[in-house]
XYZ file of C-alpha atoms in Angstrom:
784
model
C -35.556 -35.420 -12.856
C -33.331 -32.440 -13.559
C -33.956 -29.142 -11.802
C -36.724 -27.310 -13.642
C -38.092 -23.785 -13.574
C -40.875 -25.128 -11.261
C -38.320 -26.431 -8.813
C -36.327 -23.169 -9.145
C -39.470 -21.186 -8.308
C -40.101 -23.497 -5.367
C -36.506 -23.023 -4.282
C -37.097 -19.287 -4.262
C -40.248 -19.536 -2.167
C -38.820 -22.181 0.119
C -35.634 -20.244 0.858
C -37.587 -17.055 1.399
C -39.074 -18.882 4.378
C -35.581 -20.166 5.223
C -34.140 -16.681 5.277
C -36.830 -15.686 7.659
C -36.227 -18.672 9.899
C -33.236 -20.716 8.879
C -30.954 -23.093 10.755
C -28.461 -21.445 13.066
C -26.524 -24.544 14.091
C -24.974 -27.333 12.034
C -26.904 -29.878 14.112
C -30.137 -28.569 12.554
C -29.107 -29.072 8.967
C -30.006 -32.753 8.938
C -33.592 -32.197 9.936
C -33.971 -29.184 7.749
C -32.661 -31.011 4.708
C -35.372 -33.703 5.257
C -37.972 -31.100 5.899
C -37.187 -29.245 2.666
C -36.951 -32.463 0.648
C -40.356 -33.970 1.639
C -42.233 -30.663 1.719
C -41.728 -30.519 -2.100
C -44.030 -33.553 -2.508
C -47.821 -33.621 -2.773
C -49.499 -35.164 0.273
C -53.040 -36.427 0.752
C -54.852 -34.638 3.537
C -54.916 -36.653 6.752
C -57.984 -37.184 8.858
C -56.763 -34.866 11.677
C -55.816 -31.996 9.399
C -58.292 -29.129 9.359
C -58.976 -27.053 6.249
C -57.349 -23.998 7.757
C -54.188 -26.002 8.397
C -54.160 -27.609 4.954
C -51.953 -24.998 3.307
C -48.681 -26.216 1.763
C -46.597 -24.271 4.291
C -48.337 -25.811 7.316
C -48.576 -29.338 5.952
C -45.131 -30.463 7.327
C -46.432 -29.566 10.804
C -49.988 -30.852 10.800
C -50.409 -33.450 8.077
C -50.121 -36.809 9.851
C -48.739 -38.662 6.814
C -46.101 -35.989 6.039
C -45.172 -35.554 9.714
C -44.735 -39.272 10.078
C -42.490 -39.436 6.969
C -40.336 -36.567 8.089
C -39.980 -37.993 11.618
C -39.121 -41.488 10.276
C -36.416 -39.987 8.038
C -35.062 -37.980 10.928
C -34.775 -41.050 13.083
C -33.056 -42.914 10.228
C -30.477 -40.225 9.206
C -30.114 -37.790 12.128
C -28.263 -39.025 15.206
C -27.121 -37.502 18.496
C -27.373 -33.769 18.614
C -28.718 -33.679 15.050
C -31.760 -35.670 16.293
C -32.523 -33.739 19.484
C -31.758 -30.247 18.158
C -33.449 -31.095 14.912
C -36.733 -31.811 16.639
C -36.531 -28.613 18.652
C -35.853 -26.620 15.428
C -38.805 -28.373 13.698
C -41.084 -27.213 16.485
C -39.809 -23.618 16.240
C -40.169 -23.732 12.437
C -43.846 -24.657 12.810
C -44.358 -21.912 15.290
C -42.805 -19.489 12.922
C -45.350 -20.638 10.279
C -48.222 -19.825 12.634
C -49.104 -23.447 13.519
C -47.986 -26.193 15.850
C -46.298 -29.512 15.412
C -48.832 -32.228 16.136
C -48.568 -35.895 16.948
C -44.862 -36.006 17.693
C -45.252 -37.598 21.138
C -47.211 -40.536 19.700
C -44.695 -40.989 16.831
C -41.718 -41.269 19.201
C -43.283 -44.395 20.599
C -44.614 -45.941 17.354
C -41.798 -45.257 14.863
C -39.372 -48.042 15.559
C -36.548 -49.522 13.539
C -38.903 -52.295 12.348
C -41.474 -49.749 11.324
C -38.933 -47.747 9.332
C -37.631 -50.840 7.541
C -41.068 -51.567 6.077
C -41.621 -47.993 4.830
C -41.408 -47.450 1.028
C -38.455 -45.329 -0.039
C -39.052 -42.278 -2.129
C -36.998 -39.764 -4.118
C -38.500 -36.398 -5.027
C -36.644 -36.669 -8.298
C -38.988 -39.516 -9.385
C -42.060 -38.941 -7.277
C -43.844 -36.606 -9.687
C -47.086 -34.894 -8.674
C -48.985 -37.945 -7.483
C -50.334 -37.422 -3.951
C -48.789 -39.652 -1.304
C -51.276 -41.364 0.885
C -49.036 -43.372 3.199
C -45.885 -42.620 5.189
C -42.638 -42.910 3.264
C -38.772 -42.830 3.920
C -36.611 -40.315 2.083
C -34.081 -42.018 -0.206
C -30.529 -41.970 1.300
C -28.795 -40.682 -1.784
C -31.344 -37.873 -2.113
C -30.907 -37.078 1.589
C -27.148 -36.896 1.138
C -27.530 -34.298 -1.731
C -30.092 -32.429 0.247
C -28.035 -32.072 3.460
C -25.039 -31.064 1.304
C -27.147 -28.405 -0.409
C -28.471 -27.068 2.868
C -25.056 -26.972 4.382
C -23.578 -25.169 1.379
C -26.550 -22.673 1.279
C -26.453 -21.903 5.034
C -22.629 -21.638 5.355
C -21.898 -19.926 2.026
C -21.601 -16.366 3.460
C -19.797 -17.479 6.612
C -17.343 -19.462 4.516
C -16.757 -16.553 2.156
C -16.114 -14.232 5.136
C -13.561 -16.658 6.548
C -11.943 -17.139 3.126
C -11.629 -13.360 2.633
C -9.328 -13.254 5.682
C -6.838 -15.053 3.433
C -6.160 -11.634 1.874
C -5.262 -10.249 5.332
C -3.163 -13.325 6.060
C -1.163 -13.080 2.809
C -0.257 -9.417 3.123
C 0.323 -9.780 6.879
C 2.816 -12.520 6.070
C 4.572 -10.480 3.446
C 4.895 -7.478 5.722
C 5.942 -9.635 8.654
C 8.655 -11.220 6.479
C 9.906 -7.704 5.532
C 9.965 -6.723 9.214
C 11.873 -9.827 10.313
C 14.408 -9.285 7.470
C 14.830 -5.690 8.446
C 15.327 -6.574 12.133
C 17.892 -9.215 11.143
C 19.797 -6.780 8.913
C 19.750 -4.149 11.674
C 20.967 -6.584 14.337
C 23.715 -7.748 11.906
C 25.013 -4.158 11.453
C 24.788 -3.604 15.271
C 26.791 -6.773 15.763
C 29.430 -5.450 13.460
C 29.518 -2.194 15.374
C 30.149 -4.053 18.652
C 33.107 -5.821 17.077
C 34.648 -2.584 15.849
C 37.437 -2.444 18.386
C 40.236 -3.796 16.178
C 41.070 -1.158 13.592
C 43.668 -3.370 11.966
C 41.137 -5.999 10.846
C 38.652 -5.175 8.081
C 35.127 -4.823 9.350
C 33.710 -7.054 6.552
C 35.966 -9.944 7.573
C 34.720 -9.722 11.156
C 31.133 -9.625 9.918
C 31.764 -12.724 7.849
C 33.108 -14.450 10.921
C 30.212 -13.458 13.133
C 27.491 -14.766 10.788
C 27.460 -18.600 10.245
C 28.402 -19.684 6.768
C 25.001 -21.299 5.894
C 23.158 -18.220 6.914
C 25.609 -16.042 4.876
C 25.090 -18.191 1.848
C 21.311 -18.118 2.150
C 21.269 -14.360 2.661
C 23.672 -13.698 -0.227
C 21.686 -15.959 -2.584
C 18.373 -14.436 -1.789
C 19.701 -10.917 -1.982
C 21.501 -11.446 -5.328
C 18.894 -13.495 -7.186
C 15.593 -12.350 -5.632
C 15.871 -8.959 -3.964
C 18.363 -7.273 -6.328
C 17.636 -8.896 -9.727
C 14.684 -7.746 -11.891
C 12.042 -10.286 -12.868
C 13.011 -10.091 -16.564
C 16.715 -9.835 -17.461
C 18.374 -6.789 -15.971
C 15.773 -4.172 -16.982
C 14.025 -2.734 -13.937
C 13.447 0.894 -14.782
C 13.374 0.630 -18.587
C 11.636 -2.122 -20.652
C 9.401 -1.018 -23.505
C 8.349 2.056 -21.571
C 7.433 0.079 -18.345
C 9.014 -0.623 -14.983
C 9.711 -4.289 -14.320
C 9.401 -5.361 -10.681
C 12.302 -6.996 -8.960
C 12.098 -10.791 -8.615
C 10.981 -10.709 -5.005
C 8.348 -8.139 -5.873
C 7.344 -10.111 -8.951
C 6.959 -13.336 -6.985
C 4.876 -11.471 -4.334
C 2.628 -10.118 -7.050
C 2.376 -13.548 -8.791
C 1.466 -15.299 -5.608
C -1.048 -12.626 -4.733
C -2.805 -12.963 -8.115
C -2.790 -16.747 -7.810
C -4.200 -16.492 -4.279
C -6.840 -14.090 -5.557
C -8.060 -16.607 -8.090
C -7.904 -19.520 -5.654
C -9.824 -17.711 -2.931
C -12.492 -16.814 -5.483
C -13.070 -20.434 -6.433
C -12.503 -22.707 -3.393
C -15.362 -24.074 -1.298
C -17.963 -22.860 -3.740
C -20.740 -25.255 -2.668
C -21.916 -25.477 -6.257
C -23.143 -28.897 -7.480
C -24.824 -30.092 -10.663
C -27.204 -32.370 -8.750
C -28.238 -29.771 -6.161
C -31.921 -30.455 -5.323
C -32.744 -27.011 -4.018
C -30.593 -24.180 -5.349
C -31.587 -24.258 -9.052
C -29.475 -24.882 -12.146
C -25.761 -25.179 -12.052
C -25.289 -21.825 -13.769
C -27.616 -20.158 -11.349
C -25.746 -21.584 -8.393
C -22.514 -20.105 -9.818
C -23.970 -16.588 -10.060
C -25.495 -16.936 -6.525
C -22.066 -18.041 -5.186
C -19.906 -15.480 -7.058
C -21.844 -12.471 -5.935
C -21.219 -12.556 -2.131
C -17.810 -14.231 -2.369
C -16.342 -11.686 -4.653
C -17.906 -8.872 -2.603
C -16.250 -10.094 0.548
C -12.882 -10.524 -1.231
C -13.102 -7.015 -2.700
C -13.785 -5.547 0.784
C -10.878 -7.479 2.257
C -8.482 -5.842 -0.180
C -9.608 -2.352 0.689
C -7.665 -1.780 4.001
C -4.394 -2.849 2.357
C -5.183 -0.829 -0.703
C -5.503 2.371 1.332
C -2.629 1.493 3.652
C -0.070 0.905 0.927
C -1.028 4.146 -0.774
C -0.419 6.358 2.223
C 2.667 8.420 2.860
C 2.541 7.639 6.537
C 2.460 3.900 6.130
C 4.098 2.581 9.313
C 5.270 -0.561 7.458
C 7.668 1.640 5.398
C 9.576 2.179 8.645
C 9.069 -1.388 9.836
C 10.238 -3.193 6.756
C 12.727 -0.706 5.399
C 11.138 -0.896 2.001
C 10.669 2.302 0.021
C 7.428 3.952 -0.902
C 7.696 2.775 -4.555
C 7.531 -0.920 -3.406
C 4.326 -0.355 -1.500
C 2.934 1.696 -4.312
C 3.579 -1.218 -6.730
C 1.703 -3.534 -4.368
C -1.065 -0.822 -4.128
C -1.573 -0.824 -7.966
C -1.874 -4.577 -8.129
C -4.265 -4.616 -5.130
C -6.376 -2.006 -6.947
C -6.553 -4.090 -10.067
C -7.582 -7.224 -8.232
C -10.219 -5.224 -6.245
C -11.675 -3.751 -9.385
C -11.911 -7.190 -11.019
C -13.570 -8.557 -7.933
C -16.016 -5.635 -7.898
C -16.924 -5.885 -11.619
C -17.506 -9.644 -11.419
C -19.527 -9.120 -8.226
C -21.786 -6.689 -10.017
C -22.111 -8.904 -13.134
C -23.034 -11.955 -11.077
C -25.907 -10.181 -9.306
C -27.067 -8.559 -12.552
C -27.197 -11.873 -14.392
C -28.819 -13.643 -11.435
C -31.538 -11.012 -11.313
C -32.204 -10.353 -14.997
C -32.039 -13.996 -16.055
C -33.961 -15.524 -13.190
C -35.968 -12.728 -11.513
C -36.150 -9.589 -13.609
C -38.908 -8.051 -11.413
C -36.596 -8.214 -8.374
C -33.838 -6.462 -10.276
C -36.038 -3.506 -11.170
C -37.448 -3.382 -7.721
C -34.005 -3.286 -6.114
C -32.871 -0.733 -8.663
C -35.114 1.775 -6.928
C -33.175 1.379 -3.644
C -30.198 3.430 -2.544
C -28.092 0.428 -1.517
C -28.357 -1.032 -5.003
C -27.704 2.244 -6.837
C -24.682 3.171 -4.769
C -23.223 -0.288 -5.340
C -23.314 0.472 -9.060
C -21.766 3.891 -8.484
C -18.879 2.391 -6.516
C -18.158 -0.191 -9.167
C -18.223 2.349 -12.004
C -15.854 4.712 -10.176
C -13.473 1.953 -9.164
C -13.360 0.779 -12.767
C -12.726 4.253 -14.098
C -9.827 4.835 -11.639
C -7.721 2.234 -13.439
C -7.342 4.052 -16.707
C -7.243 7.379 -14.972
C -4.230 6.134 -12.937
C -2.142 5.213 -15.932
C 1.596 6.190 -15.963
C 1.051 8.463 -18.942
C -1.692 10.477 -17.159
C 0.317 10.634 -13.948
C 3.336 12.034 -15.691
C 1.657 14.510 -18.023
C -1.347 15.505 -15.991
C -0.405 14.779 -12.445
C -2.813 17.399 -10.986
C -5.734 15.885 -12.923
C -4.770 12.411 -11.716
C -4.510 13.626 -8.094
C -7.943 15.328 -8.045
C -9.674 12.419 -9.715
C -8.018 9.900 -7.350
C -8.865 11.739 -4.098
C -12.440 12.687 -4.949
C -13.198 9.290 -6.416
C -11.841 7.553 -3.322
C -14.006 9.626 -1.034
C -17.126 8.939 -3.078
C -16.319 5.254 -3.316
C -16.047 4.837 0.482
C -19.297 6.753 1.069
C -21.026 4.731 -1.626
C -19.805 1.452 -0.086
C -21.147 2.408 3.300
C -24.590 3.006 1.754
C -24.268 -0.162 -0.265
C -23.657 -2.362 2.793
C -26.308 -0.731 4.932
C -28.765 -3.445 3.899
C -26.494 -6.248 5.091
C -25.729 -5.136 8.650
C -22.125 -5.491 9.924
C -20.877 -8.371 7.786
C -18.696 -6.043 5.617
C -17.838 -3.300 8.123
C -14.762 -5.027 9.638
C -13.077 -4.446 6.316
C -14.518 -0.945 5.613
C -14.027 0.954 8.904
C -10.229 0.344 8.831
C -10.204 2.202 5.561
C -11.690 5.219 7.207
C -9.151 4.975 10.084
C -6.213 4.533 7.759
C -7.220 7.453 5.518
C -7.984 9.644 8.502
C -4.652 8.848 10.219
C -2.683 9.614 7.011
C -4.423 12.914 6.367
C -4.081 13.948 10.022
C -0.397 13.055 10.092
C 0.127 15.025 6.886
C -1.663 18.010 8.363
C 0.398 17.849 11.550
C 3.622 17.710 9.522
C 2.466 20.804 7.551
C 1.685 22.699 10.747
C 4.802 21.729 12.622
C 7.226 22.565 9.800
C 5.603 25.736 8.544
C 4.182 27.524 11.602
C 6.163 28.150 14.778
C 4.203 29.442 17.760
C 5.723 31.071 20.801
C 3.736 32.635 23.675
C 0.506 31.867 21.815
C 1.614 33.934 18.853
C 2.894 32.909 15.493
C 6.561 33.981 15.656
C 7.926 32.471 12.487
C 6.651 30.942 9.236
C 8.443 29.115 6.456
C 10.523 31.336 4.127
C 11.694 30.319 0.663
C 13.874 31.509 -2.285
C 13.802 29.944 -5.730
C 16.449 30.712 -8.334
C 16.708 29.490 -11.882
C 19.855 29.052 -13.949
C 19.281 29.169 -17.695
C 22.722 27.685 -18.323
C 22.089 24.501 -16.339
C 18.272 24.635 -16.685
C 17.865 23.738 -13.022
C 15.797 25.315 -10.249
C 17.462 25.779 -6.839
C 14.800 25.857 -4.101
C 15.866 26.998 -0.626
C 13.293 26.815 2.148
C 13.761 27.680 5.833
C 10.833 25.990 7.576
C 9.424 27.403 10.822
C 10.664 24.291 12.606
C 11.887 20.811 11.893
C 10.814 17.704 13.832
C 14.373 16.342 13.717
C 17.784 17.093 12.250
C 17.769 16.756 8.460
C 19.695 13.804 7.014
C 20.469 12.116 3.731
C 17.585 10.327 2.092
C 14.958 12.759 3.419
C 12.148 13.544 1.030
C 9.896 16.581 1.416
C 6.637 17.454 -0.314
C 6.433 21.040 -1.458
C 3.210 23.108 -1.706
C 2.600 26.563 -3.197
C -0.635 27.477 -1.422
C -1.051 30.934 -2.960
C -1.204 29.542 -6.555
C -4.539 28.829 -8.100
C -3.776 25.084 -7.709
C -2.450 25.255 -4.150
C -3.443 21.727 -3.393
C -0.597 20.430 -5.563
C 2.281 18.888 -3.783
C 5.285 17.119 -5.252
C 8.080 15.137 -3.549
C 11.738 16.185 -3.834
C 14.881 14.724 -2.294
C 16.882 16.915 0.049
C 20.202 17.997 -1.463
C 21.682 19.785 1.505
C 20.900 21.686 4.692
C 22.571 24.532 6.607
C 22.223 26.011 10.094
C 22.681 29.680 11.024
C 25.463 28.905 13.496
C 27.619 27.542 10.672
C 27.781 30.946 9.122
C 26.398 29.505 5.890
C 24.893 32.091 3.573
C 21.452 31.484 2.284
C 18.929 33.800 0.531
C 15.987 32.208 2.307
C 16.150 34.836 4.999
C 16.432 37.844 2.674
C 13.241 39.417 3.879
C 13.818 39.369 7.652
C 16.076 38.087 10.424
C 15.651 36.901 13.976
C 17.846 37.714 16.971
C 17.849 37.269 20.733
C 16.471 40.309 22.543
C 17.301 41.201 26.167
C 14.602 42.203 28.669
C 11.714 40.400 27.021
C 9.508 38.520 29.454
C 7.541 35.394 28.929
C 9.283 32.135 28.253
C 12.574 31.067 29.715
C 15.601 31.480 27.525
C 16.337 33.955 24.783
C 13.381 35.565 22.977
C 13.050 36.174 19.278
C 11.999 39.348 17.513
C 11.668 39.789 13.808
C 12.417 42.982 11.891
C 13.248 43.906 8.301
C 16.824 43.334 7.140
C 18.708 46.525 6.206
C 19.583 46.820 2.507
C 23.143 48.128 2.560
C 24.559 45.661 5.065
C 24.275 42.070 6.097
C 24.002 40.586 9.589
C 26.282 37.705 10.365
C 25.705 35.235 13.202
C 28.784 34.334 15.222
C 28.383 32.328 18.359
C 24.725 33.398 18.579
C 25.577 37.117 18.436
C 24.617 39.542 15.653
C 27.351 41.500 13.801
C 26.955 43.962 10.955
C 29.255 43.485 8.001
C 29.301 45.059 4.561
C 26.512 43.639 2.402
C 27.781 41.102 -0.128
C 25.313 38.953 -2.009
C 23.027 37.284 0.446
C 21.688 37.731 3.992
C 23.092 35.279 6.463
C 21.081 33.238 8.963
C 21.381 35.151 12.141
C 20.463 33.144 15.205
C 21.290 29.775 16.637
C 17.561 29.446 17.277
C 16.832 29.416 13.565
C 15.905 26.118 11.959
C 18.056 24.833 9.035
C 17.663 25.943 5.456
C 16.750 23.056 3.203
C 17.966 23.056 -0.401
C 16.519 21.123 -3.389
C 17.590 20.918 -7.007
C 14.772 20.503 -9.512
C 14.744 20.076 -13.287
C 11.663 21.982 -14.558
C 9.523 19.968 -16.922
C 5.722 20.360 -17.180
C 3.144 21.418 -14.619
C 4.130 23.030 -11.359
C 7.895 23.022 -11.928
C 7.415 24.756 -15.300
C 5.199 27.421 -13.690
C 7.775 27.953 -10.977
C 10.480 28.445 -13.626
C 8.295 31.025 -15.455
C 7.758 32.840 -12.081
C 11.549 33.068 -11.648
C 12.007 34.431 -15.155
C 9.427 37.126 -14.609
C 11.245 38.114 -11.371
C 14.782 38.280 -12.800
C 15.750 34.625 -12.241
C 15.030 34.760 -8.539
C 11.720 34.849 -6.688
C 10.355 34.448 -3.178
C 7.144 32.436 -3.457
C 5.208 31.168 -0.473
C 6.171 27.516 -0.270
C 5.201 24.969 2.387
C 7.057 21.823 3.167
C 5.680 18.527 4.441
C 8.017 15.995 5.810
C 10.448 14.536 6.303
C 9.748 11.243 4.553
C 12.128 8.699 3.008
C 14.812 6.714 4.676
C 18.576 6.869 5.064
C 20.892 4.151 3.861
C 23.723 3.441 6.284
C 26.543 4.055 3.806
C 28.992 4.658 6.715
C 29.021 0.893 7.305
C 30.949 0.401 4.108
C 34.666 0.956 3.609
C 34.204 2.018 -0.004
C 31.221 4.003 -1.271
C 30.631 4.483 -5.010
C 28.089 7.133 -5.990
C 26.842 7.177 -9.595
C 24.381 9.987 -10.394
C 22.834 11.675 -13.389
C 21.423 15.209 -13.698
C 19.628 16.408 -10.612
C 20.166 12.969 -9.086
C 23.241 14.653 -7.650
C 20.964 15.745 -4.810
C 21.153 12.287 -3.351
C 24.911 12.261 -3.473
C 25.451 15.720 -1.984
C 23.185 14.886 0.989
C 25.007 11.625 1.701
C 28.393 13.395 1.348
C 27.255 15.953 3.934
C 25.952 13.088 6.095
C 29.135 10.993 5.865
C 31.492 13.919 6.366
C 29.434 15.235 9.347
C 28.647 18.656 8.018
C 26.054 21.244 9.141
C 25.773 20.178 12.768
C 24.726 16.715 11.786
C 26.948 14.262 13.543
C 27.045 12.443 10.289
C 27.326 8.684 10.327
C 30.797 9.185 11.725
C 29.275 10.719 14.879
C 27.272 7.684 15.808
C 29.876 4.964 15.204
C 28.897 4.137 11.634
C 31.327 6.348 9.717
C 34.011 3.804 8.697
C 34.138 4.783 5.014
C 37.763 5.115 3.805
C 37.046 6.005 0.196
C 34.152 7.745 -1.524
C 33.992 7.941 -5.347
C 31.486 10.263 -6.976
C 30.700 9.922 -10.679
C 28.302 12.487 -11.981
C 26.864 12.764 -15.497
C 24.909 15.864 -16.594
C 23.701 17.292 -19.869
C 24.802 20.844 -19.033
C 28.299 21.365 -17.699
C 27.290 24.594 -16.017
C 25.637 22.575 -13.345
C 29.005 21.217 -12.287
C 30.369 24.675 -11.612
C 27.308 25.742 -9.722
C 27.492 22.870 -7.233
C 31.258 22.981 -6.951
C 30.815 26.441 -5.493
C 28.176 25.227 -3.045
C 27.398 21.605 -1.956
C 30.527 20.087 -3.528
C 32.937 22.769 -2.209
C 33.642 20.985 1.105
C 33.939 17.453 -0.192
C 36.242 18.568 -2.899
C 38.915 19.370 -0.446
C 38.582 16.011 1.464
C 41.278 13.465 0.593
C 38.889 10.492 0.948
C 36.525 11.866 -1.715
C 37.303 11.481 -5.377
C 34.964 13.167 -7.894
C 34.682 12.754 -11.662
C 32.278 14.668 -13.895
C 30.881 13.705 -17.329
C 28.948 15.819 -19.820
C 26.653 13.776 -22.023
C 26.064 16.649 -24.583
C 28.955 18.315 -26.487
C 26.920 21.478 -26.665
C 26.665 21.365 -22.831
C 30.416 22.125 -22.629
C 30.010 25.492 -24.301
C 30.498 28.420 -21.870
C 31.916 26.182 -19.181
C 33.314 28.159 -16.227
C 36.662 26.380 -15.633
C 37.434 28.580 -12.648
C 34.206 27.515 -10.863
C 35.213 23.841 -11.268
C 38.468 24.471 -9.317
C 40.623 22.722 -11.857
C 38.287 19.704 -12.263
C 38.209 18.096 -15.668
C 34.812 17.426 -17.273
C 34.930 14.378 -19.509
C 32.812 13.901 -22.566
C 30.199 11.223 -22.679
C 28.577 9.219 -19.865
C 30.121 7.646 -16.798
C 31.368 4.094 -17.579
C 29.101 2.577 -15.000
C 30.061 -1.069 -15.626
C 33.848 -0.372 -15.446
C 33.496 1.831 -12.342
C 31.713 -0.947 -10.381
C 34.022 -3.741 -11.693
C 37.098 -1.796 -10.559
C 35.686 -1.021 -7.153
C 34.689 -4.663 -6.660
C 38.157 -5.915 -7.654
C 39.881 -3.548 -5.185
C 37.502 -4.468 -2.383
C 37.887 -8.206 -3.023
C 41.627 -8.032 -2.178
C 41.049 -6.433 1.272
C 37.640 -7.963 2.053
C 36.240 -4.447 2.114
C 32.542 -3.851 1.745
C 31.418 -1.706 -1.163
C 28.164 0.284 -1.400
C 26.991 1.371 -4.811
C 24.505 4.235 -4.647
C 22.715 5.139 -7.875
C 20.276 7.910 -8.779
C 19.737 8.876 -12.401
C 17.918 8.055 -15.644
C 16.495 4.602 -16.216
C 19.272 3.445 -18.510
C 21.993 4.359 -15.974
C 20.105 2.696 -13.152
C 19.581 -0.533 -15.045
C 23.235 -0.671 -16.195
C 24.402 -0.190 -12.573
C 22.070 -2.887 -11.302
C 23.297 -5.290 -13.924
C 26.895 -4.573 -13.043
C 26.298 -5.182 -9.323
C 24.438 -8.421 -9.971
C 27.283 -9.697 -12.034
C 29.899 -8.542 -9.495
C 28.045 -10.304 -6.568
C 28.469 -13.661 -8.344
C 32.175 -13.326 -7.738
C 32.251 -11.212 -4.488
C 29.209 -10.753 -2.198
C 30.662 -7.805 -0.340
C 29.042 -5.370 -2.888
C 25.591 -3.982 -2.096
C 23.349 -1.816 -4.275
C 21.180 1.097 -3.254
C 18.897 2.933 -5.660
C 17.146 6.240 -5.156
C 14.123 7.072 -7.324
C 14.897 9.683 -10.026
C 12.014 11.951 -10.710
C 8.373 11.590 -9.637
């Protein structure tokens, strides 16, 4: 007999009792399966059964015929611990029903093997509603299905909880792999550094002798064909308007989606011939609800972790923020799909099989807030589209943060009914988010407020200037303090707190930095200066006092002393105690950068807004390990190159990579393409002034717009020629590779620019590595 609505209703009532007092040990499943199977049948009242005990629920405990049948089946099918613990559980089950198990002592003596062999075998599938008047033995095949059903029903949630840990195992393995690779790469570089005694022998050749050939081959193959190459062709930053992940990233994403499907389906405990749990379709809905809920919760800690700026794995693996952000987006999609299917499964189960329960639960907070969380998570996907992020970043940011807070609160209310089953996945979300926000707040306080003797002695100062010829904003900020010496690759988030959207913050790559002791002029201190004052008491060492800078003259710091010189254009940083001035180049588009540009235009091309910096973030590439460095940049991507030039050449009190034993670069080639040639002259008078006079640095400029050459200041370029068109990226890399191959030199190709330039450079390096593996590729994100 197939499962019917009557059996389904019986399953509901039976398992309501089971949920109140269900097996807690696998040894109890055998007895419970027999108990559930035979309690479905109709039994004739026995002589010793009183009318008060004659209810259906008490019958398996007091009806002599039914008790004998259950005990005989237990003796036949339950052995060892299943027998002894099963009888104890039976007694407790009867006590839970408000009655007692009768006649068991007599049965233990009378029910023998011979007695069992002569009992008629019965299957509830074929028994019908006829009352049974003599003891029977449960059919073995039905018992097998029954114990399988009980096992699946009682272990379903535990199994789903354990399976959900597969999400943690997967991402833990991925991150651990990245950490191991990063450690191996770091140790390899250190090993090269140890062998750096012989200046006559190329470092790359020593490196190739240190690392065994099979390891080198495996590393080179993985790097060229998995880590460096995009998943589709050579388009990584530009393919039909989308970014294409690298092959290693693509494989990680593919395996994650595959794992997500597998974990959602395995060990379902769903059977077409299940005797207790209703129809096959009903079992599927019952199974999917909890399983997908657990899986969705398991994704949440990684989802929050990969979205944070202070993700410790960025440092541990050496991967950039964009890699983790890519994983974050796919985690979000999987989580939302899990949540939607979780909600659908419960809705169908209730409305199709128990509508009254659905409307009853709909009145509870845990049910309502589950719906709220699912809806908000679903809406976050379209509201996080690339188009919205680029055009309406502020809207995206507000929606994302507020929705995330509401979702977490809603989930806590939603799981309040279920105790602590879900909290191991949810509390880490709170911890991760709190840590990230606290770290960001501490960075803001440290870099923007400097306290001495319990008083605020210095806050961040800023100057923003706009050039209409180059259409670029130059932002100079002197923070109150810096947690460490600035270096190439640093990224800072900038805030403008006094604007009506002061919560906005956008990341920008550091272009250069300057200290007061270097005598470098900067307008960031135009409003005030600091100098050591004698006779002040309090802390040890020189004290700082701030006073307005005089208009007709400028103060120049020389060896920590203040000298007055005729005022030129800008006020000079005046004390060795002053933190460095950070410089950023920004192309104004929409949103905050456009408003900052308009503010400059209203103030005569230069303004002094209140800007706060949060950082530093990002990571530095050890370009000093390479004999030949090729930098290919476009537009304001020059910021990356100027910072690395300052780092490599050891400017502005930074030891540079040469100061710590990594500066072995013998040749640096800079190729810079811009739309407006005026930008070349502006930087040649500033950040590129020092590298221009260095014999190891070769610079070539390209203007991609003919109109951009109009009004070019040749004198500012110092005799440099600006070529028309774009930099021949492929030819540049091919030439550098050919030269390096002769001397076994190592070549670093650093690229920052538009998507087309980046993809062309990546393709050229991939092709070059097929012939010579001494070429490595480094890419900095262009824009935000």
